[in-house]
mmCIF file of C-alpha atoms and ligand atoms in Angstrom:
data_model
loop_
_atom_site.group_PDB
_atom_site.id
_atom_site.type_symbol
_atom_site.label_atom_id
_atom_site.label_comp_id
_atom_site.label_asym_id
_atom_site.label_seq_id
_atom_site.Cartn_x
_atom_site.Cartn_y
_atom_site.Cartn_z
ATOM 1 C CA MET A 1056 -18.327 169.275 173.093
ATOM 2 C CA ARG A 1057 -18.846 168.261 176.628
ATOM 3 C CA THR A 1058 -16.500 169.380 179.402
ATOM 4 C CA VAL A 1059 -16.445 168.405 182.984
ATOM 5 C CA VAL A 1060 -14.595 170.051 185.747
ATOM 6 C CA TYR A 1061 -13.385 167.359 188.431
ATOM 7 C CA PRO A 1062 -11.992 169.547 191.592
ATOM 8 C CA GLY A 1063 -10.483 168.507 194.268
ATOM 9 C CA SER A 1064 -7.232 168.753 196.783
ATOM 10 C CA PHE A 1065 -5.424 165.587 195.252
ATOM 11 C CA ASP A 1066 -3.064 165.734 198.239
ATOM 12 C CA PRO A 1067 -1.835 163.639 196.762
ATOM 13 C CA ILE A 1068 -3.946 161.849 193.696
ATOM 14 C CA THR A 1069 -5.083 157.967 194.670
ATOM 15 C CA ASN A 1070 -6.443 155.316 192.687
ATOM 16 C CA GLY A 1071 -9.952 156.151 193.891
ATOM 17 C CA HIS A 1072 -9.508 159.559 192.112
ATOM 18 C CA LEU A 1073 -8.283 158.125 189.181
ATOM 19 C CA ASP A 1074 -11.170 155.144 189.260
ATOM 20 C CA VAL A 1075 -13.153 158.554 188.769
ATOM 21 C CA VAL A 1076 -11.597 160.276 186.134
ATOM 22 C CA GLN A 1077 -11.533 157.396 184.212
ATOM 23 C CA ARG A 1078 -15.091 157.025 184.474
ATOM 24 C CA ALA A 1079 -15.959 160.841 183.718
ATOM 25 C CA ALA A 1080 -13.421 160.031 180.501
ATOM 26 C CA LYS A 1081 -15.737 157.702 179.393
ATOM 27 C CA MET A 1082 -18.585 159.601 179.298
ATOM 28 C CA PHE A 1083 -17.616 163.368 178.833
ATOM 29 C CA ASP A 1084 -15.220 164.563 175.375
ATOM 30 C CA ARG A 1085 -13.043 166.473 177.980
ATOM 31 C CA VAL A 1086 -12.227 166.283 181.873
ATOM 32 C CA ILE A 1087 -10.547 169.033 183.649
ATOM 33 C CA LEU A 1088 -8.699 167.487 186.539
ATOM 34 C CA ALA A 1089 -8.785 170.911 188.651
ATOM 35 C CA VAL A 1090 -6.391 170.948 191.649
ATOM 36 C CA ALA A 1091 -7.635 173.412 194.040
ATOM 37 C CA ARG A 1092 -5.099 175.583 195.886
ATOM 38 C CA ASN A 1093 -6.886 174.530 199.380
ATOM 39 C CA GLU A 1094 -4.258 176.400 201.888
ATOM 40 C CA GLY A 1095 -6.818 176.296 204.404
ATOM 41 C CA LYS A 1096 -6.544 172.445 204.381
ATOM 42 C CA HIS A 1097 -2.448 172.671 205.043
ATOM 43 C CA PRO A 1098 -1.744 170.302 202.279
ATOM 44 C CA LEU A 1099 1.247 168.272 202.343
ATOM 45 C CA PHE A 1100 2.259 168.633 198.683
ATOM 46 C CA SER A 1101 2.288 172.175 197.415
ATOM 47 C CA LEU A 1102 0.000 173.122 194.467
ATOM 48 C CA ASP A 1103 2.339 172.253 191.775
ATOM 49 C CA GLU A 1104 3.532 168.924 193.077
ATOM 50 C CA ARG A 1105 -0.022 168.040 193.391
ATOM 51 C CA LYS A 1106 -0.346 168.846 189.461
ATOM 52 C CA ARG A 1107 2.711 167.262 188.685
ATOM 53 C CA MET A 1108 1.479 163.926 190.117
ATOM 54 C CA ALA A 1109 -1.807 163.877 188.540
ATOM 55 C CA LEU A 1110 -0.635 164.888 185.170
ATOM 56 C CA SER A 1111 1.705 161.971 185.218
ATOM 57 C CA ALA A 1112 -1.148 159.732 186.445
ATOM 58 C CA VAL A 1113 -3.485 160.757 183.780
ATOM 59 C CA SER A 1114 -1.080 161.066 180.959
ATOM 60 C CA ASN A 1115 -2.591 157.935 179.107
ATOM 61 C CA LEU A 1116 -6.271 159.617 179.522
ATOM 62 C CA GLY A 1117 -6.148 161.927 176.157
ATOM 63 C CA ASN A 1118 -9.342 164.027 176.894
ATOM 64 C CA VAL A 1119 -8.208 164.905 180.290
ATOM 65 C CA VAL A 1120 -6.427 167.779 180.990
ATOM 66 C CA VAL A 1121 -5.111 169.015 184.405
ATOM 67 C CA GLU A 1122 -4.934 172.633 185.862
ATOM 68 C CA THR A 1123 -4.937 174.524 189.303
ATOM 69 C CA PHE A 1124 -7.502 176.808 190.620
ATOM 70 C CA GLU A 1125 -8.265 178.955 193.314
ATOM 71 C CA GLY A 1126 -11.520 181.269 194.060
ATOM 72 C CA LEU A 1127 -15.025 180.182 193.349
ATOM 73 C CA LEU A 1128 -15.691 176.830 191.365
ATOM 74 C CA VAL A 1129 -18.828 178.233 189.937
ATOM 75 C CA ASP A 1130 -16.765 180.942 188.181
ATOM 76 C CA TYR A 1131 -14.048 178.482 187.144
ATOM 77 C CA VAL A 1132 -17.277 176.184 185.721
ATOM 78 C CA VAL A 1133 -18.476 178.782 183.604
ATOM 79 C CA HIS A 1134 -15.077 180.527 182.549
ATOM 80 C CA HIS A 1135 -14.042 177.129 180.787
ATOM 81 C CA LYS A 1136 -17.404 176.403 179.374
ATOM 82 C CA ALA A 1137 -18.126 173.301 181.355
ATOM 83 C CA CYS A 1138 -21.404 171.847 181.531
ATOM 84 C CA ALA A 1139 -20.873 170.072 185.229
ATOM 85 C CA VAL A 1140 -18.763 169.530 188.189
ATOM 86 C CA VAL A 1141 -18.096 165.764 188.694
ATOM 87 C CA ARG A 1142 -17.379 164.501 192.411
ATOM 88 C CA GLY A 1143 -17.047 161.066 193.851
ATOM 89 C CA LEU A 1144 -18.997 159.390 196.244
ATOM 90 C CA ARG A 1145 -17.188 157.370 198.456
ATOM 91 C CA ALA A 1146 -19.799 155.914 200.875
ATOM 92 C CA VAL A 1147 -23.044 157.433 202.861
ATOM 93 C CA SER A 1148 -20.737 159.035 204.580
ATOM 94 C CA ASP A 1149 -19.625 161.616 202.153
ATOM 95 C CA PHE A 1150 -23.135 162.073 200.512
ATOM 96 C CA GLU A 1151 -24.184 164.989 203.592
ATOM 97 C CA PHE A 1152 -21.101 167.230 202.599
ATOM 98 C CA GLU A 1153 -21.293 166.406 198.805
ATOM 99 C CA PHE A 1154 -25.035 167.258 198.750
ATOM 100 C CA GLN A 1155 -24.347 170.756 200.711
ATOM 101 C CA LEU A 1156 -21.978 171.361 198.006
ATOM 102 C CA ALA A 1157 -23.804 170.760 194.999
ATOM 103 C CA LEU A 1158 -26.857 172.616 196.488
ATOM 104 C CA MET A 1159 -24.558 175.630 197.159
ATOM 105 C CA ASN A 1160 -23.025 175.631 193.755
ATOM 106 C CA ARG A 1161 -26.575 175.470 192.515
ATOM 107 C CA LYS A 1162 -27.584 178.288 194.639
ATOM 108 C CA LEU A 1163 -24.386 180.590 193.071
ATOM 109 C CA ASN A 1164 -25.040 179.289 189.779
ATOM 110 C CA GLU A 1165 -28.373 177.917 188.595
ATOM 111 C CA ASN A 1166 -26.603 176.552 185.440
ATOM 112 C CA VAL A 1167 -23.821 174.467 187.291
ATOM 113 C CA GLU A 1168 -24.680 170.724 187.666
ATOM 114 C CA THR A 1169 -23.156 168.104 189.539
ATOM 115 C CA VAL A 1170 -22.438 164.501 188.491
ATOM 116 C CA PHE A 1171 -21.646 161.954 191.012
ATOM 117 C CA LEU A 1172 -19.588 158.763 190.529
ATOM 118 C CA MET A 1173 -18.967 155.964 192.280
ATOM 119 C CA PRO A 1174 -15.703 154.638 192.354
ATOM 120 C CA LYS A 1175 -15.038 150.604 192.116
ATOM 121 C CA ASP A 1176 -15.988 149.321 195.692
ATOM 122 C CA SER A 1177 -12.578 148.105 196.812
ATOM 123 C CA TYR A 1178 -11.626 152.097 196.460
ATOM 124 C CA SER A 1179 -14.331 152.976 198.369
ATOM 125 C CA PHE A 1180 -12.249 153.163 201.715
ATOM 126 C CA LEU A 1181 -9.224 155.232 200.299
ATOM 127 C CA SER A 1182 -9.046 158.551 200.838
ATOM 128 C CA SER A 1183 -5.585 161.159 200.472
ATOM 129 C CA ARG A 1184 -5.623 161.622 204.151
ATOM 130 C CA LEU A 1185 -5.529 157.541 205.086
ATOM 131 C CA VAL A 1186 -2.594 157.012 202.263
ATOM 132 C CA LYS A 1187 -0.700 160.203 204.044
ATOM 133 C CA GLU A 1188 -1.001 158.196 207.701
ATOM 134 C CA VAL A 1189 -0.110 154.998 206.296
ATOM 135 C CA ALA A 1190 2.810 156.632 204.473
ATOM 136 C CA ARG A 1191 3.700 158.556 207.838
ATOM 137 C CA LEU A 1192 3.588 155.218 209.622
ATOM 138 C CA LYS A 1193 6.032 153.463 207.432
ATOM 139 C CA GLY A 1194 3.319 151.318 205.613
ATOM 140 C CA ASP A 1195 3.040 149.712 202.011
ATOM 141 C CA VAL A 1196 0.716 152.549 200.261
ATOM 142 C CA SER A 1197 1.748 151.098 196.835
ATOM 143 C CA PRO A 1198 -1.601 149.382 195.940
ATOM 144 C CA PHE A 1199 -3.332 152.503 196.583
ATOM 145 C CA VAL A 1200 -1.491 155.311 194.742
ATOM 146 C CA PRO A 1201 0.564 155.897 191.399
ATOM 147 C CA THR A 1202 4.171 154.456 191.650
ATOM 148 C CA GLU A 1203 4.949 158.332 190.865
ATOM 149 C CA VAL A 1204 2.676 159.130 194.363
ATOM 150 C CA VAL A 1205 4.982 156.032 196.401
ATOM 151 C CA GLU A 1206 7.615 157.996 195.449
ATOM 152 C CA ALA A 1207 6.978 161.225 196.170
ATOM 153 C CA LEU A 1208 5.536 160.369 199.535
ATOM 154 C CA ARG A 1209 8.564 158.983 200.538
ATOM 155 C CA ALA A 1210 10.516 161.846 199.476
ATOM 156 C CA LYS A 1211 8.407 164.544 201.037
ATOM 157 C CA LEU A 1212 8.189 162.577 204.411
ATOM 158 C CA LYS A 1213 11.804 161.944 204.433
ATOM 159 C CA THR A 1214 12.015 166.131 204.586
ATOM 160 C CA ALA A 1215 9.113 167.063 206.045
ATOM 161 C CA LYS A 1216 8.730 165.295 209.437
ATOM 162 C CA ASP A 1217 4.701 166.212 209.742
ATOM 163 C CA SER A 1218 3.063 169.164 208.207
ATOM 164 C CA THR A 1219 -0.270 168.549 209.351
ATOM 165 C CA GLY A 1220 0.302 167.712 213.349
ATOM 166 C CA PRO A 1221 1.023 164.758 215.089
ATOM 167 C CA THR A 1222 -0.373 161.299 214.169
ATOM 168 C CA GLU A 1223 -2.163 159.143 216.489
ATOM 169 C CA GLY A 1224 -1.182 155.789 214.462
ATOM 170 C CA LEU A 1225 -3.769 153.505 212.507
HETATM 171 P P1 ADP B 1530 -11.757 167.983 198.689
HETATM 172 O O1 ADP B 1530 -10.689 168.372 199.334
HETATM 173 O O2 ADP B 1530 -12.182 168.486 197.630
HETATM 174 O O3 ADP B 1530 -12.614 166.587 199.200
HETATM 175 P P2 ADP B 1530 -9.995 165.243 197.527
HETATM 176 O O4 ADP B 1530 -9.159 165.579 196.694
HETATM 177 O O5 ADP B 1530 -9.838 164.652 198.786
HETATM 178 O O6 ADP B 1530 -11.103 166.916 197.718
HETATM 179 O O7 ADP B 1530 -11.224 164.373 196.785
HETATM 180 C C1 ADP B 1530 -11.882 165.189 195.578
HETATM 181 C C2 ADP B 1530 -13.123 164.078 195.112
HETATM 182 O O8 ADP B 1530 -12.691 163.009 194.817
HETATM 183 C C3 ADP B 1530 -14.149 164.369 196.238
HETATM 184 O O9 ADP B 1530 -15.449 164.560 195.519
HETATM 185 C C4 ADP B 1530 -13.904 162.799 196.576
HETATM 186 O O10 ADP B 1530 -15.594 162.527 197.043
HETATM 187 C C5 ADP B 1530 -13.344 162.222 195.617
HETATM 188 N N1 ADP B 1530 -12.991 161.196 196.134
HETATM 189 C C6 ADP B 1530 -11.706 161.110 196.974
HETATM 190 N N2 ADP B 1530 -11.249 159.719 197.042
HETATM 191 C C7 ADP B 1530 -12.083 159.128 196.748
HETATM 192 C C8 ADP B 1530 -12.041 157.447 196.345
HETATM 193 N N3 ADP B 1530 -11.072 157.171 196.768
HETATM 194 N N4 ADP B 1530 -12.947 156.879 195.603
HETATM 195 C C9 ADP B 1530 -13.976 158.032 194.776
HETATM 196 N N5 ADP B 1530 -13.927 159.333 194.992
HETATM 197 C C10 ADP B 1530 -13.363 159.972 195.627
#
């Protein structure tokens, strides 16, 4: 039974994340999509909201489970007897940070490997941050996120005017 952990803020989950999770689900027996609390990033959605959106988005994938986590990723990976961490690589710009993260995790626990998966090229520009910005500016985000997320963004932005500071526009 080969389990992998796909960690992230998923604030909110996008079609790019889903592309990566689908690829991982084909390669491994079980994928734990681990929604990180990450309060330091001042997420727009609560941990519970992020988890619920992710759960609904992966409901068609039988070997993917969604959990929340906080604390050290390598400890979480060992605790769940996972063989690796999955991360998505969109472009060269992701590489430096992801490389540092992978090597730091290896320093913390040399048995924890990191596997990088690349999404379909049409998702390589997609990020949760840009999706939130487009939604704030009342643009159409339906090509980028699951339907539930479109609704959730609409509802959230109606109530919370802006939880991450003023936007400069696109
Ligand atoms: P974090 O806050 O840890 O960066 P994210 O939710 O932003 O969490 O991203 C989680 C992982 O998914 C990261 O490895 C990120 O590079 C990857 N990812 C994000 N968006 C995409 C995308 N459009 N295509 C492929 N991978 C992506």
